[in-house]
């Protein structure tokens, strides 16, 4: 079917989700493969129309649940894209969301007819996406790079227990630059937000490193008192 | 007319603008008085529906131009509000924008039928607003308080030429706390972003202070090289 033969929809709105994960030292995003026109066979951000009786935040949560079976995911609104010609089927604006998940958790196949499968892509290898989704992805990536410096959101991408090397690697990969190990450790430990566990890595070939946990409730308390996280 | 007698609109979207100004030591926002139901006689954020052939950013710019006759205003998208029951006339989501203007510039009367007049309100005296506009205003105020610390947007609210005392007062009013004068001056001057003019205040009863200008092109160059503004 040609694009100009598609039925025109009336003025409407959708949500699209940029879902980041961190796996084997790489930053990834979760994409779906479209099984229908427009943009058949293209990869796209997971998204859908918003039901009449559904809040937009609720629609974003639903799309994440349909893909991941998880409901306790870090999710925030990113930006609304509303250029006149952004969608070939009519005047459709989309509210983009930004999500951070721990990739080891189970990803289901998409539960919507227009999506053939879901797949993780390294952010370095993201292909040209359907609609204006490449632009949305770029905006989300910039938001992540900027926000990770002044809010402790990076922990949402790590396993619950992590080493300081894993944490540093996460920052290096997202900020796309090497970080001095000694300064990084000194600074991150100075906040008092990491709990040193009485536990070490298992099944590693090198010397097992200490594991840490992020103390979220302490961060929330400090924040109320005017504390600023800054790396 | 009772609210439940109003005609139902179909699913649609609007833009609303939170317009901040700074005048006589007070932070203000520009509100309109509604001349029609729903929320007749309530104050509201300036806003309107988006035309079919208009980008959402374009709609926000149009609303500002209609109210202020200015087109070079600092404007950014704030957040999209899309709860199911936020509007009594149907499923209408609104994309909120955040604007900063120099209040001495001319404000026109609103050019839309549903607005009786436009007026500046001190943020401390904002009345209960129409729709969910109080919530939108709160979000915008928090964004301003947070963003002014890491981006030099405060200058958009000052006259082109200002004294260091005016700049400090702006920060004190927005952040709602006193600031140490010596540290503030040292820090703000250390960035090299202010141009000291060969000119002083006029018509003041106290000793006239030096005037400064913000060097925006220098900031843009520094930013490209990785400089972070932080106060």
Coordinates of C-alpha atoms in Angstrom, one line a residue:
Chain A
X1 CA 0.0 0.0 0.0
X2 CA 1.3 3.4 -0.9
X3 CA 1.5 6.1 1.8
X4 CA -1.0 8.3 0.0
X5 CA -3.5 5.5 0.0
X6 CA -3.6 5.3 3.8
X7 CA -6.7 6.4 5.5
X8 CA -6.4 9.9 7.0
X9 CA -6.9 10.1 10.7
X10 CA -8.3 13.1 12.4
X11 CA -6.3 15.4 14.7
X12 CA -5.0 13.2 17.5
X13 CA -2.2 12.4 19.9
X14 CA 0.1 9.5 20.6
X15 CA 2.9 8.7 23.0
X16 CA 6.3 7.3 22.1
X17 CA 8.9 5.9 24.5
X18 CA 12.6 6.1 24.3
X19 CA 13.6 3.2 26.5
X20 CA 17.3 3.1 27.5
X21 CA 19.1 0.0 28.9
X22 CA 22.8 -0.7 29.8
X23 CA 24.2 -4.1 29.0
X24 CA 27.7 -5.5 28.6
X25 CA 29.2 -2.1 28.7
X26 CA 26.9 -0.6 26.0
X27 CA 24.1 1.9 26.2
X28 CA 21.1 0.5 24.3
X29 CA 17.6 1.5 23.3
X30 CA 14.6 -0.8 22.8
X31 CA 13.0 -0.5 19.3
X32 CA 10.1 -2.3 17.6
X33 CA 10.0 -3.4 14.0
X34 CA 6.9 -2.1 12.2
X35 CA 4.8 -4.7 10.4
X36 CA 2.5 -2.2 8.8
X37 CA 2.5 0.9 6.6
X38 CA 3.4 3.7 7.1
X39 CA 7.2 2.9 7.5
X40 CA 6.6 -0.9 7.2
X41 CA 9.8 -2.8 8.1
X42 CA 11.4 0.3 9.7
X43 CA 12.5 0.2 13.3
X44 CA 10.5 2.6 15.5
X45 CA 10.2 3.8 19.0
X46 CA 7.5 1.8 20.9
X47 CA 4.4 3.9 21.1
X48 CA 0.7 4.1 20.4
X49 CA -2.4 6.3 20.4
X50 CA -3.7 7.4 23.8
X51 CA -7.1 6.0 24.7
X52 CA -9.9 8.5 25.3
X53 CA -10.2 7.4 28.9
X54 CA -6.5 7.3 29.6
X55 CA -4.1 9.9 31.0
X56 CA -1.0 10.5 28.8
X57 CA 1.3 9.3 31.6
X58 CA -0.9 6.3 31.9
X59 CA -0.6 5.5 28.2
X60 CA 3.2 5.7 28.5
X61 CA 3.1 3.3 31.4
X62 CA 0.8 0.9 29.5
X63 CA 3.2 0.8 26.5
X64 CA 6.1 -0.1 28.8
X65 CA 4.1 -2.7 30.6
X66 CA 3.0 -4.3 27.3
X67 CA 6.7 -4.6 26.3
X68 CA 8.4 -5.4 29.5
X69 CA 5.9 -6.7 32.0
X70 CA 7.4 -4.2 34.4
X71 CA 5.5 -1.4 36.1
X72 CA 8.2 0.0 38.4
X73 CA 10.2 1.6 35.6
X74 CA 11.9 5.1 35.8
X75 CA 9.7 7.1 33.4
X76 CA 9.6 10.9 32.7
X77 CA 8.0 13.0 30.0
X78 CA 10.6 14.2 27.5
X79 CA 9.1 16.5 25.0
X80 CA 6.1 16.9 22.7
X81 CA 6.7 16.8 19.0
X82 CA 4.0 18.6 17.0
X83 CA 5.2 19.7 13.6
X84 CA 2.4 19.9 11.0
X85 CA 3.7 17.2 8.7
X86 CA 5.4 14.8 11.1
X87 CA 2.9 12.0 10.5
X88 CA 1.7 10.9 7.1
X89 CA -1.8 10.0 8.3
X90 CA -2.9 13.3 9.7
X91 CA -2.3 15.9 12.3
X92 CA -0.9 13.8 15.1
X93 CA 1.3 15.2 17.8
X94 CA 3.2 12.8 20.0
X95 CA 4.2 13.2 23.6
X96 CA 7.6 11.5 24.0
X97 CA 8.7 9.7 27.2
X98 CA 12.1 8.7 28.5
X99 CA 12.5 5.5 30.4
X100 CA 15.4 3.8 32.1
X101 CA 15.4 0.0 32.7
X102 CA 17.6 -2.8 33.9
X103 CA 18.0 -4.8 30.8
X104 CA 18.3 -8.2 32.4
X105 CA 14.6 -8.0 33.2
X106 CA 12.4 -9.9 30.8
X107 CA 11.3 -8.2 27.6
X108 CA 8.1 -9.5 26.0
X109 CA 7.2 -9.4 22.4
X110 CA 5.1 -6.3 21.5
X111 CA 1.3 -6.9 22.0
X112 CA 0.3 -4.6 19.2
X113 CA -0.6 -5.6 15.6
X114 CA 1.6 -3.1 13.9
X115 CA 4.8 -4.3 15.6
X116 CA 6.6 -7.5 14.5
X117 CA 9.2 -7.8 17.3
X118 CA 11.1 -5.8 19.8
X119 CA 14.9 -5.6 19.9
X120 CA 17.7 -3.8 21.8
X121 CA 20.0 -1.7 19.7
X122 CA 23.3 -0.1 20.8
X123 CA 22.8 3.7 20.6
X124 CA 25.9 3.8 18.3
X125 CA 24.1 1.5 15.8
X126 CA 20.5 2.9 15.7
X127 CA 19.3 2.8 12.1
X128 CA 17.1 5.5 10.5
X129 CA 13.9 5.3 12.4
X130 CA 10.2 5.6 11.3
X131 CA 8.4 9.0 11.4
X132 CA 10.5 11.7 13.3
X133 CA 11.7 9.1 15.7
X134 CA 15.3 9.7 15.0
X135 CA 14.9 13.2 16.2
X136 CA 13.0 12.1 19.3
X137 CA 15.8 9.6 20.1
X138 CA 18.5 12.3 19.7
X139 CA 16.6 14.6 22.1
X140 CA 16.3 11.8 24.6
X141 CA 20.0 10.9 24.4
X142 CA 20.9 14.5 25.0
X143 CA 18.6 14.6 28.0
X144 CA 20.2 11.5 29.4
X145 CA 23.7 12.9 28.9
X146 CA 22.8 16.2 30.6
X147 CA 20.6 14.8 33.4
X148 CA 23.0 12.1 34.6
X149 CA 25.3 14.8 35.7
X150 CA 22.9 16.5 38.1
X151 CA 20.5 13.7 39.1
X152 CA 21.4 10.2 40.3
X153 CA 19.4 8.5 37.5
X154 CA 22.2 6.3 36.3
X155 CA 21.5 3.8 39.0
X156 CA 18.2 2.9 37.3
X157 CA 20.3 1.4 34.5
X158 CA 22.6 -0.7 36.8
X159 CA 21.8 -4.0 38.6
X160 CA 20.7 -3.4 42.2
X161 CA 24.2 -4.4 43.3
X162 CA 27.1 -3.0 41.3
X163 CA 30.9 -2.3 41.5
X164 CA 32.4 1.2 41.4
X165 CA 34.0 0.2 38.1
X166 CA 30.6 -0.6 36.6
X167 CA 29.3 2.7 37.7
X168 CA 32.3 4.6 36.2
X169 CA 31.9 2.7 33.0
X170 CA 28.2 3.7 32.8
X171 CA 29.2 7.3 33.1
X172 CA 32.0 7.0 30.6
X173 CA 29.7 5.3 28.0
X174 CA 26.9 7.8 28.4
X175 CA 29.1 10.9 28.5
X176 CA 31.3 9.5 25.7
X177 CA 34.6 10.4 27.4
X178 CA 37.1 8.8 29.8
X179 CA 36.8 9.7 33.5
X180 CA 39.7 9.9 36.0
X181 CA 39.1 6.9 38.3
X182 CA 40.5 8.4 41.5
X183 CA 38.5 11.7 41.2
X184 CA 35.4 9.8 40.3
X185 CA 35.5 7.5 43.2
X186 CA 36.3 10.3 45.7
X187 CA 33.5 12.4 44.4
X188 CA 30.8 9.7 44.2
X189 CA 31.7 8.4 47.7
X190 CA 31.7 11.9 49.2
X191 CA 27.9 12.2 48.7
X192 CA 27.3 9.4 51.1
X193 CA 24.7 7.9 48.7
X194 CA 26.4 4.5 48.2
X195 CA 26.1 1.7 50.7
X196 CA 29.1 -0.6 50.7
X197 CA 27.9 -4.2 50.9
X198 CA 29.6 -7.0 52.8
X199 CA 29.7 -8.8 49.5
X200 CA 31.9 -9.2 46.4
X201 CA 31.4 -9.9 42.7
X202 CA 31.1 -13.6 41.8
X203 CA 32.3 -15.5 38.8
X204 CA 34.8 -13.0 37.6
X205 CA 38.3 -13.8 36.2
X206 CA 39.9 -10.8 37.8
X207 CA 40.1 -10.0 41.5
X208 CA 36.5 -9.7 42.7
X209 CA 35.5 -6.1 43.6
X210 CA 33.2 -4.8 46.4
X211 CA 29.5 -4.4 45.6
X212 CA 27.6 -1.3 46.4
X213 CA 23.9 -0.2 46.5
X214 CA 22.4 3.2 45.8
X215 CA 20.6 4.6 48.9
X216 CA 17.6 6.2 47.2
X217 CA 15.8 7.2 50.4
X218 CA 18.8 9.0 51.7
X219 CA 19.1 10.9 48.4
X220 CA 15.4 11.9 48.7
X221 CA 16.0 13.1 52.2
X222 CA 19.1 15.1 51.3
X223 CA 17.3 16.6 48.3
X224 CA 14.6 18.0 50.5
X225 CA 17.3 19.7 52.5
X226 CA 18.7 21.4 49.4
X227 CA 21.4 18.9 48.5
X228 CA 22.5 19.0 44.8
X229 CA 24.0 15.9 43.2
X230 CA 26.6 17.0 40.7
X231 CA 29.2 14.9 38.9
Chain B
X1 CA -24.5 28.8 30.9
X2 CA -23.7 25.8 33.1
X3 CA -20.6 23.8 32.4
X4 CA -22.5 20.7 31.4
X5 CA -24.4 22.7 28.8
X6 CA -21.2 23.6 26.9
X7 CA -20.7 22.0 23.6
X8 CA -18.4 19.0 23.7
X9 CA -15.3 19.4 21.6
X10 CA -13.6 16.4 20.0
X11 CA -10.2 15.2 21.1
X12 CA -7.8 18.1 20.5
X13 CA -4.8 20.0 21.7
X14 CA -3.9 23.5 22.8
X15 CA -0.9 25.5 24.0
X16 CA -0.7 27.6 27.1
X17 CA 2.1 30.0 28.0
X18 CA 3.6 30.8 31.4
X19 CA 5.1 34.2 30.7
X20 CA 7.5 35.5 33.4
X21 CA 8.6 39.1 33.8
X22 CA 10.7 40.9 36.5
X23 CA 9.6 44.4 37.5
X24 CA 10.4 46.7 40.5
X25 CA 12.1 43.8 42.3
X26 CA 9.2 41.4 41.8
X27 CA 8.8 38.2 39.7
X28 CA 5.6 38.4 37.8
X29 CA 3.5 36.3 35.4
X30 CA 1.1 37.6 32.7
X31 CA -2.5 36.3 33.0
X32 CA -5.6 36.9 31.0
X33 CA -9.1 37.3 32.5
X34 CA -11.6 35.0 30.9
X35 CA -14.7 36.6 29.4
X36 CA -16.4 33.3 28.6
X37 CA -17.4 29.9 30.1
X38 CA -15.9 27.7 31.2
X39 CA -14.2 29.5 34.1
X40 CA -15.7 32.9 33.2
X41 CA -14.1 35.7 35.2
X42 CA -11.2 33.5 36.3
X43 CA -7.7 34.4 35.5
X44 CA -5.9 32.0 33.2
X45 CA -2.7 31.4 31.4
X46 CA -2.7 32.9 27.9
X47 CA -3.3 30.1 25.4
X48 CA -5.4 28.8 22.6
X49 CA -6.0 25.9 20.3
X50 CA -3.4 25.0 17.7
X51 CA -4.5 25.5 14.1
X52 CA -4.4 22.5 11.8
X53 CA -1.7 24.0 9.6
X54 CA 0.4 25.3 12.5
X55 CA 3.4 23.7 14.4
X56 CA 2.9 23.7 18.2
X57 CA 6.0 25.8 18.7
X58 CA 4.5 28.2 16.1
X59 CA 1.2 28.4 18.0
X60 CA 3.1 29.3 21.2
X61 CA 4.9 32.0 19.3
X62 CA 1.7 33.3 17.9
X63 CA 0.0 33.6 21.3
X64 CA 3.0 35.6 22.6
X65 CA 3.0 37.9 19.6
X66 CA -0.7 38.5 20.0
X67 CA -0.2 39.6 23.6
X68 CA 3.1 41.4 23.5
X69 CA 3.8 42.4 19.8
X70 CA 7.2 40.9 20.4
X71 CA 8.7 38.0 18.4
X72 CA 12.2 37.7 19.9
X73 CA 11.1 36.3 23.2
X74 CA 12.9 33.5 25.1
X75 CA 10.5 30.6 24.7
X76 CA 10.8 26.9 25.5
X77 CA 8.5 23.9 25.8
X78 CA 7.7 23.1 29.5
X79 CA 5.5 20.0 29.7
X80 CA 2.4 18.5 28.3
X81 CA -0.6 18.1 30.6
X82 CA -3.0 15.4 29.5
X83 CA -5.1 14.1 32.3
X84 CA -8.4 12.7 31.1
X85 CA -10.6 15.2 32.9
X86 CA -8.5 18.3 32.8
X87 CA -10.8 20.2 30.4
X88 CA -14.7 20.4 30.8
X89 CA -15.3 20.5 27.1
X90 CA -13.6 17.3 26.0
X91 CA -10.4 15.4 25.8
X92 CA -8.0 18.3 25.3
X93 CA -4.3 18.0 26.1
X94 CA -2.3 21.1 26.4
X95 CA 1.4 21.7 25.6
X96 CA 2.7 24.3 28.1
X97 CA 5.4 26.8 27.2
X98 CA 7.6 28.8 29.4
X99 CA 8.6 32.4 28.3
X100 CA 10.8 35.1 29.8
X101 CA 10.3 38.7 28.8
X102 CA 11.5 42.2 29.7
X103 CA 8.4 43.7 31.2
X104 CA 9.0 47.3 30.1
X105 CA 8.1 46.2 26.6
X106 CA 4.6 47.0 25.5
X107 CA 1.8 44.5 26.3
X108 CA -1.2 44.7 24.1
X109 CA -4.7 43.6 25.0
X110 CA -5.5 40.1 24.1
X111 CA -6.7 39.6 20.6
X112 CA -9.0 36.7 21.4
X113 CA -12.7 36.8 22.2
X114 CA -12.6 34.7 25.3
X115 CA -10.1 37.0 27.1
X116 CA -11.2 40.4 28.6
X117 CA -7.8 41.8 29.5
X118 CA -4.2 40.8 30.2
X119 CA -2.5 41.7 33.5
X120 CA 0.8 41.2 35.3
X121 CA 0.5 39.4 38.7
X122 CA 3.3 39.0 41.3
X123 CA 4.0 35.2 41.6
X124 CA 3.3 35.6 45.3
X125 CA -0.2 36.8 44.6
X126 CA -1.4 34.5 41.8
X127 CA -5.1 33.7 42.4
X128 CA -6.7 30.2 41.8
X129 CA -6.5 29.9 38.0
X130 CA -8.8 28.4 35.4
X131 CA -8.6 24.7 34.4
X132 CA -5.3 23.0 35.6
X133 CA -3.4 26.3 35.1
X134 CA -2.3 26.6 38.7
X135 CA -0.5 23.2 38.3
X136 CA 1.1 24.4 35.1
X137 CA 2.2 27.7 36.7
X138 CA 3.7 25.7 39.7
X139 CA 5.7 23.5 37.3
X140 CA 7.0 26.5 35.3
X141 CA 8.0 28.3 38.5
X142 CA 10.0 25.2 39.6
X143 CA 11.6 24.9 36.2
X144 CA 12.7 28.6 36.4
X145 CA 14.1 28.1 39.9
X146 CA 16.1 25.1 38.8
X147 CA 17.2 26.3 35.4
X148 CA 18.4 29.7 36.5
X149 CA 21.2 27.9 38.4
X150 CA 22.7 26.1 35.4
X151 CA 21.8 28.3 32.4
X152 CA 22.2 32.0 32.1
X153 CA 18.5 32.6 31.3
X154 CA 18.0 35.2 34.1
X155 CA 19.4 37.9 31.7
X156 CA 16.3 37.5 29.6
X157 CA 14.3 39.1 32.4
X158 CA 16.6 42.1 33.0
X159 CA 17.0 45.3 30.9
X160 CA 19.8 45.0 28.4
X161 CA 22.0 47.1 30.7
X162 CA 21.8 46.2 34.4
X163 CA 23.8 46.6 37.6
X164 CA 25.3 43.7 39.6
X165 CA 22.8 44.6 42.4
X166 CA 19.9 44.1 40.0
X167 CA 21.2 40.8 38.9
X168 CA 21.7 39.6 42.5
X169 CA 18.2 40.8 43.4
X170 CA 16.8 38.8 40.5
X171 CA 18.5 35.6 41.8
X172 CA 17.4 36.3 45.3
X173 CA 13.8 36.8 44.3
X174 CA 13.6 33.8 42.1
X175 CA 15.5 31.4 44.4
X176 CA 13.6 32.9 47.4
X177 CA 16.7 33.3 49.6
X178 CA 19.4 35.8 50.4
X179 CA 22.7 35.5 48.5
X180 CA 26.1 36.6 49.8
X181 CA 27.0 39.7 47.8
X182 CA 30.8 39.1 47.7
X183 CA 30.6 35.5 46.7
X184 CA 27.9 36.2 44.1
X185 CA 29.9 39.0 42.4
X186 CA 33.1 37.0 42.5
X187 CA 31.5 33.9 40.9
X188 CA 29.4 35.7 38.3
X189 CA 32.4 37.8 37.2
X190 CA 34.7 34.8 37.0
X191 CA 32.8 33.4 34.1
X192 CA 33.8 36.3 31.9
X193 CA 30.3 36.6 30.5
X194 CA 29.5 40.1 31.7
X195 CA 30.8 43.2 29.8
X196 CA 31.5 46.1 32.1
X197 CA 30.2 49.2 30.3
X198 CA 31.7 52.7 30.4
X199 CA 28.3 53.9 31.8
X200 CA 26.5 54.3 35.1
X201 CA 22.9 54.2 36.3
X202 CA 21.0 57.5 35.8
X203 CA 18.4 59.1 38.0
X204 CA 19.1 57.2 41.2
X205 CA 19.1 58.7 44.7
X206 CA 22.0 56.5 45.9
X207 CA 25.5 56.4 44.4
X208 CA 25.2 55.4 40.7
X209 CA 26.5 51.9 40.0
X210 CA 28.3 50.5 37.0
X211 CA 26.2 49.0 34.2
X212 CA 26.9 45.6 32.6
X213 CA 25.7 43.7 29.6
X214 CA 25.5 39.9 29.2
X215 CA 27.8 38.6 26.4
X216 CA 25.5 35.9 24.9
X217 CA 27.7 35.1 21.9
X218 CA 30.7 34.5 24.2
X219 CA 28.4 32.1 26.3
X220 CA 27.4 30.2 23.2
X221 CA 31.0 29.8 22.2
X222 CA 32.1 28.7 25.7
X223 CA 29.2 26.2 25.8
X224 CA 30.3 24.6 22.6
X225 CA 33.7 24.0 24.3
X226 CA 32.0 22.2 27.2
X227 CA 31.7 25.2 29.7
X228 CA 29.0 24.8 32.3
X229 CA 27.4 27.8 33.9
X230 CA 26.6 27.1 37.5
X231 CA 25.6 29.4 40.3

